[in-house]
Short mmCIF file of C-alpha atoms in Angstrom, two decimals:
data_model
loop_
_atom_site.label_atom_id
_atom_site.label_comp_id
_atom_site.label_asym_id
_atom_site.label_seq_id
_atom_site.Cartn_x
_atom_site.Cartn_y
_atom_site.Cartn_z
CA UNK J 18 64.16 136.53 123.91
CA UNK J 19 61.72 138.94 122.43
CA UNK J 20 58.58 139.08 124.43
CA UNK J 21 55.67 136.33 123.15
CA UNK J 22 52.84 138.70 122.44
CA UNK J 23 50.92 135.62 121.15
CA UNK J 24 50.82 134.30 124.63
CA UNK J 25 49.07 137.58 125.94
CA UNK J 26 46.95 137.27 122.91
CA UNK J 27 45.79 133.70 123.93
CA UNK J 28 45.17 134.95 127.81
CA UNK J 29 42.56 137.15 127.02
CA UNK J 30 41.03 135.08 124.42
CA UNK J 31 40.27 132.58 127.02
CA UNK J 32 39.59 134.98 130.07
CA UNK J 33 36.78 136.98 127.87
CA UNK J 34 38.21 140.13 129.67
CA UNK J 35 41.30 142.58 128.82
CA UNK J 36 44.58 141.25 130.52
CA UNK J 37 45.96 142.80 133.52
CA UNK J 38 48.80 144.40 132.03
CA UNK J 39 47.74 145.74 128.15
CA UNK J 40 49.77 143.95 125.75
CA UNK J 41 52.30 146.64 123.51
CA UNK J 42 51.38 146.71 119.79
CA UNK J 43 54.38 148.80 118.77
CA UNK J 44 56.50 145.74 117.99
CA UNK J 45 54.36 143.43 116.35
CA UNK J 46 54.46 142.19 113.29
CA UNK J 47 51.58 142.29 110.61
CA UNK J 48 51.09 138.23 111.27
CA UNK J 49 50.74 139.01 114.87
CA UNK J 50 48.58 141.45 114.65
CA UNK J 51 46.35 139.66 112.17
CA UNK J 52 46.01 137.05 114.86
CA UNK J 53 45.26 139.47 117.70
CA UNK J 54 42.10 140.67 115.39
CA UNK J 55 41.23 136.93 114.87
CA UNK J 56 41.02 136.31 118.75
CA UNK J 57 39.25 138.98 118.88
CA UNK J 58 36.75 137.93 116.84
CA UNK J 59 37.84 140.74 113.52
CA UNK J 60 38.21 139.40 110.05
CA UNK J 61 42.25 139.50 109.00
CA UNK J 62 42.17 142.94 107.17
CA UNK J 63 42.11 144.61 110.57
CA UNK J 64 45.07 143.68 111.46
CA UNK J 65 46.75 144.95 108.49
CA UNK J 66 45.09 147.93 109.10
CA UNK J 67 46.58 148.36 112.45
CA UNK J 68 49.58 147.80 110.53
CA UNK J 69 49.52 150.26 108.52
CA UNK J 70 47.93 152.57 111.46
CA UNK J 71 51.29 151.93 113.12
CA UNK J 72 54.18 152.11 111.38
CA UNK J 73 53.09 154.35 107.82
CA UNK J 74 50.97 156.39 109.97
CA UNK J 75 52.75 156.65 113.18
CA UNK J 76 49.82 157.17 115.04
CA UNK J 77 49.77 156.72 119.26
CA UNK J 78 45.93 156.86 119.67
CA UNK J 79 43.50 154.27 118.44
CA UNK J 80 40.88 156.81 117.96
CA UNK J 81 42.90 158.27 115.30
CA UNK J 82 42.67 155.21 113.34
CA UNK J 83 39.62 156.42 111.08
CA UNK J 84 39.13 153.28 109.21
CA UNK J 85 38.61 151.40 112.35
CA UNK J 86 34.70 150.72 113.99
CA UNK J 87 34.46 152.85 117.62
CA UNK J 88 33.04 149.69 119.03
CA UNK J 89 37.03 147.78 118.34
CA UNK J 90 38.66 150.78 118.82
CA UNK J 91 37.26 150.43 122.36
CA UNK J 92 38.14 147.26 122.68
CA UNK J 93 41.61 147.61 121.83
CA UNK J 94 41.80 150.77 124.18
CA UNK J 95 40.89 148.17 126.72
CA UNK J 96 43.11 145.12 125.56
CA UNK J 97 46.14 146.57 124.40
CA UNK J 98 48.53 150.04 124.48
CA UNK J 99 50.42 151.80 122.24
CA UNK J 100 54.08 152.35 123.65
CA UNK J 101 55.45 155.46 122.77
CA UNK J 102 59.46 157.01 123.66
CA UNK J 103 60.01 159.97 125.85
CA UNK J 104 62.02 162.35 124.64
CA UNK J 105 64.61 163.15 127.38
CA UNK J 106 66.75 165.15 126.04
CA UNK J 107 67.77 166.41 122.45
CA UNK J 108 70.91 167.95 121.21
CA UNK J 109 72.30 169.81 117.62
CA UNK J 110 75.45 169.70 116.92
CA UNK J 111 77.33 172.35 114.63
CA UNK J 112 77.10 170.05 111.52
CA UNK J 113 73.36 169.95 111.54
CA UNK J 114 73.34 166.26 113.41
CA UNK J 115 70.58 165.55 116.29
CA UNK J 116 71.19 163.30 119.21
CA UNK J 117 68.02 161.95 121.22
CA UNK J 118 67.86 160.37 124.91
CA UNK J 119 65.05 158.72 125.10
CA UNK J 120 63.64 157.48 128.42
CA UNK J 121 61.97 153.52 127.94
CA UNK J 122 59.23 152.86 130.02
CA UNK J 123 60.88 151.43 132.82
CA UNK J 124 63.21 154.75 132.87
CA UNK J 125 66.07 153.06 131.19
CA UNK J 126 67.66 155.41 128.08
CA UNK J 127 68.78 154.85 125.07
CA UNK J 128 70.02 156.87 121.98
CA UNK J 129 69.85 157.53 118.85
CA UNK J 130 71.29 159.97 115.92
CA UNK J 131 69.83 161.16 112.94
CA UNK J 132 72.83 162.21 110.55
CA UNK J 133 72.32 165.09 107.65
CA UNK J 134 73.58 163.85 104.34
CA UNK J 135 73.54 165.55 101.13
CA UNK J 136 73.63 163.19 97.84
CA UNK J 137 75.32 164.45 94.56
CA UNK J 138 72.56 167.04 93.62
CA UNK J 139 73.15 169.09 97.04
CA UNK J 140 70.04 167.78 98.32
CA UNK J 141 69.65 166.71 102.06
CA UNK J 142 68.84 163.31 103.02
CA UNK J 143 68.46 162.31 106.15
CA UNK J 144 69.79 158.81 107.82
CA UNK J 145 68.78 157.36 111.44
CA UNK J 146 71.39 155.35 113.73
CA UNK J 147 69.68 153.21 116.09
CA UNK J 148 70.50 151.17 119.44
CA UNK J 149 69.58 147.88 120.06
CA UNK J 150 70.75 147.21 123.51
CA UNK J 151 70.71 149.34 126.94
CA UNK J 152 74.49 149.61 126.98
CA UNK J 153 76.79 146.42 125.58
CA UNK J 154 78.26 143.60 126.64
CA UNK J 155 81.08 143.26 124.48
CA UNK J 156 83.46 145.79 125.75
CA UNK J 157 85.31 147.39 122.88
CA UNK J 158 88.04 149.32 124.44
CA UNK J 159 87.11 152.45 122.24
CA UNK J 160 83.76 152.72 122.48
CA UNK J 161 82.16 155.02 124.83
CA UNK J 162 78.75 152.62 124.94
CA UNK J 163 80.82 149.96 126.69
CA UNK J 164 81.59 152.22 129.61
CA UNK J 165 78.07 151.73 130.85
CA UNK J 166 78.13 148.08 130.87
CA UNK J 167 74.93 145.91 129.88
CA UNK J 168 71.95 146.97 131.06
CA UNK J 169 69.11 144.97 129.34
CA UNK J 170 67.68 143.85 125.90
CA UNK J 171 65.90 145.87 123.73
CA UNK J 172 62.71 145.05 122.81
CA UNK J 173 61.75 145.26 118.98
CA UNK J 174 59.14 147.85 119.41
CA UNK J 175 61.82 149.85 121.51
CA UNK J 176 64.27 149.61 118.73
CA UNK J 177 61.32 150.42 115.92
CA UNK J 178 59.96 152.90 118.20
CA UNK J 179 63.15 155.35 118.22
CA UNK J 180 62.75 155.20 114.61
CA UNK J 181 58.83 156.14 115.01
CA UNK J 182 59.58 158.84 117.60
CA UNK J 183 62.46 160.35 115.33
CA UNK J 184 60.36 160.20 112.29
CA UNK J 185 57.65 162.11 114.10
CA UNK J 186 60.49 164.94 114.57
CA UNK J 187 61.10 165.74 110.92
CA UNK J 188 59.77 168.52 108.83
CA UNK J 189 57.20 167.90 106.29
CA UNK J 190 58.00 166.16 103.39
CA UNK J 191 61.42 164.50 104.50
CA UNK J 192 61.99 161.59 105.42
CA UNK J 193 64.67 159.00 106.12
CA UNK J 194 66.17 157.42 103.21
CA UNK J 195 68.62 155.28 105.31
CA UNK J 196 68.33 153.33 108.84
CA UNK J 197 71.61 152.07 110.48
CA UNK J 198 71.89 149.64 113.38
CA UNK J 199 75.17 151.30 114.47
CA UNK J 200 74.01 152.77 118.08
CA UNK J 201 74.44 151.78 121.70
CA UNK J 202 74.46 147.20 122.08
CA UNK J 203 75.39 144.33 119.84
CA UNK J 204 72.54 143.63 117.30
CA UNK J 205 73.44 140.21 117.44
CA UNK J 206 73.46 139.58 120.72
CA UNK J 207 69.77 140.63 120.61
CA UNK J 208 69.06 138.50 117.49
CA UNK J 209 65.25 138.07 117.51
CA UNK J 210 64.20 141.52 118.55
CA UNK J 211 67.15 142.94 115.76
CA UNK J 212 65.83 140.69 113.36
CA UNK J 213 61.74 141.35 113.88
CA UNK J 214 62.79 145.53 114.18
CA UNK J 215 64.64 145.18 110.75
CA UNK J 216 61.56 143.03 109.22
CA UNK J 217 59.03 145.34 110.74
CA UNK J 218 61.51 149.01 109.29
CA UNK J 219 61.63 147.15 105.47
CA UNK J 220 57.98 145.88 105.21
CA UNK J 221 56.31 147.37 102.43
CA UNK J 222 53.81 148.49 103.98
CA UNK J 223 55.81 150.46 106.54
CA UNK J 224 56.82 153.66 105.05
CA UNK J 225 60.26 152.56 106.61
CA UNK J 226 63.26 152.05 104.62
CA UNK J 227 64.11 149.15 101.22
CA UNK J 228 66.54 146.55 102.73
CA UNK J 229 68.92 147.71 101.16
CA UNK J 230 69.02 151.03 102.63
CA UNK J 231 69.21 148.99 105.88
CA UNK J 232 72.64 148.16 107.56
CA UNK J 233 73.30 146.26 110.73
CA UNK J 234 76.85 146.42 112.39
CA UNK J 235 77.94 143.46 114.14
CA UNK J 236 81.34 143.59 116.27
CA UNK J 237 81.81 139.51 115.08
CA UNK J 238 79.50 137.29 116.73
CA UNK J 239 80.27 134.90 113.79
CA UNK J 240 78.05 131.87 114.95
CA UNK J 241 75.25 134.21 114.38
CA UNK J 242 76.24 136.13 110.82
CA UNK J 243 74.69 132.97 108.42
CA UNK J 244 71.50 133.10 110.48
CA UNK J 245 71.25 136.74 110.28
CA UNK J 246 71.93 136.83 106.35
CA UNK J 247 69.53 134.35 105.94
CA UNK J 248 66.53 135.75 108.43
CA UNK J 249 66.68 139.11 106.48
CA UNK J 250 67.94 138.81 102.86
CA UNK J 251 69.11 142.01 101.28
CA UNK J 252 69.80 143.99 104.29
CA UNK J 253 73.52 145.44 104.34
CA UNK J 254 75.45 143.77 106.84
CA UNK J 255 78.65 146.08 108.36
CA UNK J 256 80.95 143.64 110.44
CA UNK J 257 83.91 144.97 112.33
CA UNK J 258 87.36 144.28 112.41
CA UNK J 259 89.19 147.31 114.01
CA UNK J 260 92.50 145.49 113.64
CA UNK J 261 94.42 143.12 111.32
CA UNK J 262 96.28 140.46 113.93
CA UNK J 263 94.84 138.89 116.63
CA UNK J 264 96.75 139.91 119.35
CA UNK J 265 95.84 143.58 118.53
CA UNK J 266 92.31 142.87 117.98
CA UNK J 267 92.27 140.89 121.32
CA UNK J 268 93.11 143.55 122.76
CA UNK J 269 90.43 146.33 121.39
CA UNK J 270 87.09 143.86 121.10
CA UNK J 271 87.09 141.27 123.54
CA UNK J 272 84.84 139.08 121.34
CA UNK J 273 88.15 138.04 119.25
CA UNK J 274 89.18 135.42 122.19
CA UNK J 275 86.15 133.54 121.50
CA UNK J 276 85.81 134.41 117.12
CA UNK J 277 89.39 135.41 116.20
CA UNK J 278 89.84 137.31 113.08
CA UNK J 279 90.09 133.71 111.24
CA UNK J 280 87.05 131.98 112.41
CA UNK J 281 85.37 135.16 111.37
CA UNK J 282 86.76 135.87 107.79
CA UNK J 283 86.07 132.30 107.14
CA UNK J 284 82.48 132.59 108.30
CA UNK J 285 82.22 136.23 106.21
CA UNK J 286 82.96 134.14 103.27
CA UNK J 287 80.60 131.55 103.52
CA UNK J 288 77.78 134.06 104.23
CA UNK J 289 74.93 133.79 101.34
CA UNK J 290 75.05 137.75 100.31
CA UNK J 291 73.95 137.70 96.71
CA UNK J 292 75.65 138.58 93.63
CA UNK J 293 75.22 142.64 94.10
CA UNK J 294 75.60 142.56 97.71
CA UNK J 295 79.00 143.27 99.56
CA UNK J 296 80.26 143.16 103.65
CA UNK J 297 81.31 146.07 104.56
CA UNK J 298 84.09 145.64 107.29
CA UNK J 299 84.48 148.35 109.49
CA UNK J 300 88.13 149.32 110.84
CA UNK J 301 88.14 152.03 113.67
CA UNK J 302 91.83 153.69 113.17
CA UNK J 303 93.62 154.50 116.50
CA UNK J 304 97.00 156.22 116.12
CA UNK J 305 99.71 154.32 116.94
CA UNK J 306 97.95 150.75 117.59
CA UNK J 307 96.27 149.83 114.18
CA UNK J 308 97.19 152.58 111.66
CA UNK J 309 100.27 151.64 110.03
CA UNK J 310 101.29 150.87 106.58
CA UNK J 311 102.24 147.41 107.56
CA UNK J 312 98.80 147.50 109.05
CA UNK J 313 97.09 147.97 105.81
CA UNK J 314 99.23 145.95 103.69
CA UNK J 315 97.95 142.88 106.28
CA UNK J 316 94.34 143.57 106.09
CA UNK J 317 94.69 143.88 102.57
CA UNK J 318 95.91 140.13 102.35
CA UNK J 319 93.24 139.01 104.88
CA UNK J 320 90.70 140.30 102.78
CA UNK J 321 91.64 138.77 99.57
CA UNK J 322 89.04 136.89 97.27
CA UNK J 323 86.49 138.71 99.85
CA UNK J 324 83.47 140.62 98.13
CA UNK J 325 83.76 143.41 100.18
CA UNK J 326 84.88 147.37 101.15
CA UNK J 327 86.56 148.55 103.81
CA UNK J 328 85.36 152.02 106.04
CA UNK J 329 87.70 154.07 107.92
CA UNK J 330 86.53 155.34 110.89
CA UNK J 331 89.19 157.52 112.31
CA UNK J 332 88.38 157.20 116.22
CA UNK J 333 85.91 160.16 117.65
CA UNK J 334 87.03 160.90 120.86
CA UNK J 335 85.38 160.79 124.12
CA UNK J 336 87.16 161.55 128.00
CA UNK J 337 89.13 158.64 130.24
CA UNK J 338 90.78 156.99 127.83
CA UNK J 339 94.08 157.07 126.32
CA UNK J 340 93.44 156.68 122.94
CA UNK J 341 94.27 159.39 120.36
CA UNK J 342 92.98 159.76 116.73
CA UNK J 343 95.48 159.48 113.72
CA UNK J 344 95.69 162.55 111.66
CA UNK J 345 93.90 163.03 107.85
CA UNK J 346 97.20 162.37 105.80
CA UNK J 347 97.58 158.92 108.22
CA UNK J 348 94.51 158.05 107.59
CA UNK J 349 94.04 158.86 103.77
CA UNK J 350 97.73 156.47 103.12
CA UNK J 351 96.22 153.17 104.81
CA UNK J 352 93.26 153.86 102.28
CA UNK J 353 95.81 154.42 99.26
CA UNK J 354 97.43 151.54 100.73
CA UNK J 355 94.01 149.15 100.90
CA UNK J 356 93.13 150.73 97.32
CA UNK J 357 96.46 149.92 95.59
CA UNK J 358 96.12 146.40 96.47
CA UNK J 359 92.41 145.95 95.03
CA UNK J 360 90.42 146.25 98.17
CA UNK J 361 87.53 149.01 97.76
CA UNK J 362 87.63 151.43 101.07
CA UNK J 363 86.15 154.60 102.32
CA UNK J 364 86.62 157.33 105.08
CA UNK J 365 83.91 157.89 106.86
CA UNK J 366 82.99 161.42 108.07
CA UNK J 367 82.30 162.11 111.49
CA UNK J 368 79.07 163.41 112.21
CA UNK J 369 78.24 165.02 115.53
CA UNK J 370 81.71 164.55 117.56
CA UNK J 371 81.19 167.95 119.37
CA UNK J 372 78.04 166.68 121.29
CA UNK J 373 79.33 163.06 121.47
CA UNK J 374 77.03 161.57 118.24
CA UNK J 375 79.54 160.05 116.21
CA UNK J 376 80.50 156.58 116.10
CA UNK J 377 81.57 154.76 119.27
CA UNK J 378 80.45 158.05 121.45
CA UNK J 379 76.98 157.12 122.70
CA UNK J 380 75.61 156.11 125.91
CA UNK J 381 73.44 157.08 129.25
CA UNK J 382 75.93 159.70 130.47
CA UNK J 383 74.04 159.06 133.60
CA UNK J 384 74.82 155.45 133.49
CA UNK J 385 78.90 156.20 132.42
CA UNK J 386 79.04 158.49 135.20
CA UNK J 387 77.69 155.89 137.67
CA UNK J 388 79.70 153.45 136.46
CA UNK J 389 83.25 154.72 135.83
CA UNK J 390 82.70 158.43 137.63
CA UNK J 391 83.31 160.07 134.01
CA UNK J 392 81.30 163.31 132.77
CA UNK J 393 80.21 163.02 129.16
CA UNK J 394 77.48 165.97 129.28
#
């Protein structure tokens, strides 16, 4: 559970006196922070302010926030912090893709990617993957992240804060046109700190990203996909399915014992997603377990009278496990395959494989290596 900053709010209102332990703005929302002004005896506009101070600035010192009276500034200096990631480590990879570590304030690490894209006009646009979790729980056989176990919760200003510290690391003038909730954890299974990072990213007032340009991949936790819709209308929701029977799928993401493929495409098609809005089911292809032609011609009928596309993800490879990735021309005649029987689906291209960026490759090398005795770096 997301930690009640309203509650730290209320203890100093009624000690008179700055808490013990400052209370982190960098994850509250502009309500919050409107009500940390009130008990502090500032008129509402402050707090939006501070809002705006935050997350369209991305400033880490009240006394840069101009607009602000010295005499509050000092008080918040006293009251509250501003949380800020460490940089631990950063690395390019040949395509033009940079990986962060960042070290959390209790020395945990997380990472995130930010992922060079050019649209139809040759022009670069940048996109930012982002974790959610220290590690994951849900132990997909191909993913690297899952080697490290779970670790803890991310809080929302941890998850909004990679985006502030990565945002800090661009040139001038560019920006991120796209955020994706695709990094190390389960989004879902950190629901209230996914959904107040993803409300704080598309505010208007945030100089983050539209909600449409933000996408949240679940593995399946299907008794939590209505909520989700519903908590954050618009936002592109990226589900996945990595395999199209159940005894496969068992196999690869343990969460199908308890949400088989069934219980989930039933759910999927119940979900309130809007006329222009489709799932997008994501289907990691491993040679030999999940990439045949009788492969796609079942997904294609479990997908039917679905609005939705399917992306490819030919698996990036990382070391210890047995898994080997399908070549181009497999890969390219499960799409024909998908296409030819109505269903809309994409490749996706790798992005950063060589320093372990891509899709399914990130994680605390320090924690793999403790864990499971593997070198990633």
């Amino acid at each position: 559970m997301e930690q009640d900053g309203k509650s730290k709010i209320a203890t100093y209102h009624a000690s008179v006196r700055p808490p013990s332990q400052p209370v982190d703005l960098v994850g509250m929302d502009e309500e919050e922070l409107v009500s940390l002004c009130g008990e502090m005896g500032e008129p509402p506009y402050r707090g939006r302010q501070i809002f705006s101070w935050l997350y369209a600035q991305g400033v880490s010192e009240f006394s840069r926030m101009t607009n602000i009276s010295k005499g509050f500034r000092a008080k918040l200096g006293e009251a509250a912090r501003l949380e800020t990631l460490e940089l631990d480590r950063e690395s390019k990879s040949s395509d033009g893709t940079e990986k962060y570590l960042w070290r959390l304030r209790d020395g945990a690490r997380v990472e995130s990617v930010r992922i060079p894209m050019k649209n139809v006009n040759g022009v670069m646009r940048w996109s930012l993957c982002v974790s959610t979790q220290v590690g994951c729980a849900m132990g997909c056989a191909f993913c690297l992240t899952a080697k490290m176990g779970f670790i803890r919760q991310l809080s929302a200003g941890e998850i909004v804060g990679q985006f502030l510290a990565a945002r800090n690391l661009l040139a001038p003038g560019e920006r991120f046109h796209n955020i994706v909730f695709m990094g190390m954890g389960e989004p879902l299974d950190n629901f209230d700190a996914t959904v107040k990072a993803v409300r704080i990213l598309t505010h208007p007032q945030a100089n983050g990203v539209s909600p449409r340009r933000l996408t949240v991949s679940t593995v399946g936790i299907a008794s939590r996909l209505k909520d989700f819709v519903s908590a954050v209308p618009g936002v592109g929701l990226a589900v996945s399915l990595h395999a199209a029977d159940d005894e496969t799928r068992g196999k690869l993401v343990p969460v199908n014992r308890k949400w088989n493929l069934g219980a989930l495409l039933d759910e999927c098609r119940e979900l309130p997603m809007g006329e222009r809005r489709r799932i997008t089911f994501e289907y990691v292809m491993l040679r030999g377990v999940n990439d045949s032609g009788q492969d796609a011609k079942t997904l294609s009928n479990l997908l039917k009278g679905l609005k939705c596309k399917v992306n490819l993800i030919p698996w990036n490879p990382f070391p210890g496990v047995a898994f080997e990735r399908p070549g181009d021309d497999r890969v390219e005649a499960f799409r024909r395959i998908l296409l030819s029987a109505g269903v809309v689906a994409t490749t996706r291209v790798s992005k950063g494989s060589d320093i372990l960026a891509a899709c399914g490759q990130l994680a605390d090398p320090r924690q793999v290596t403790e864990k499971t005795g593997l070198t990633t770096s």
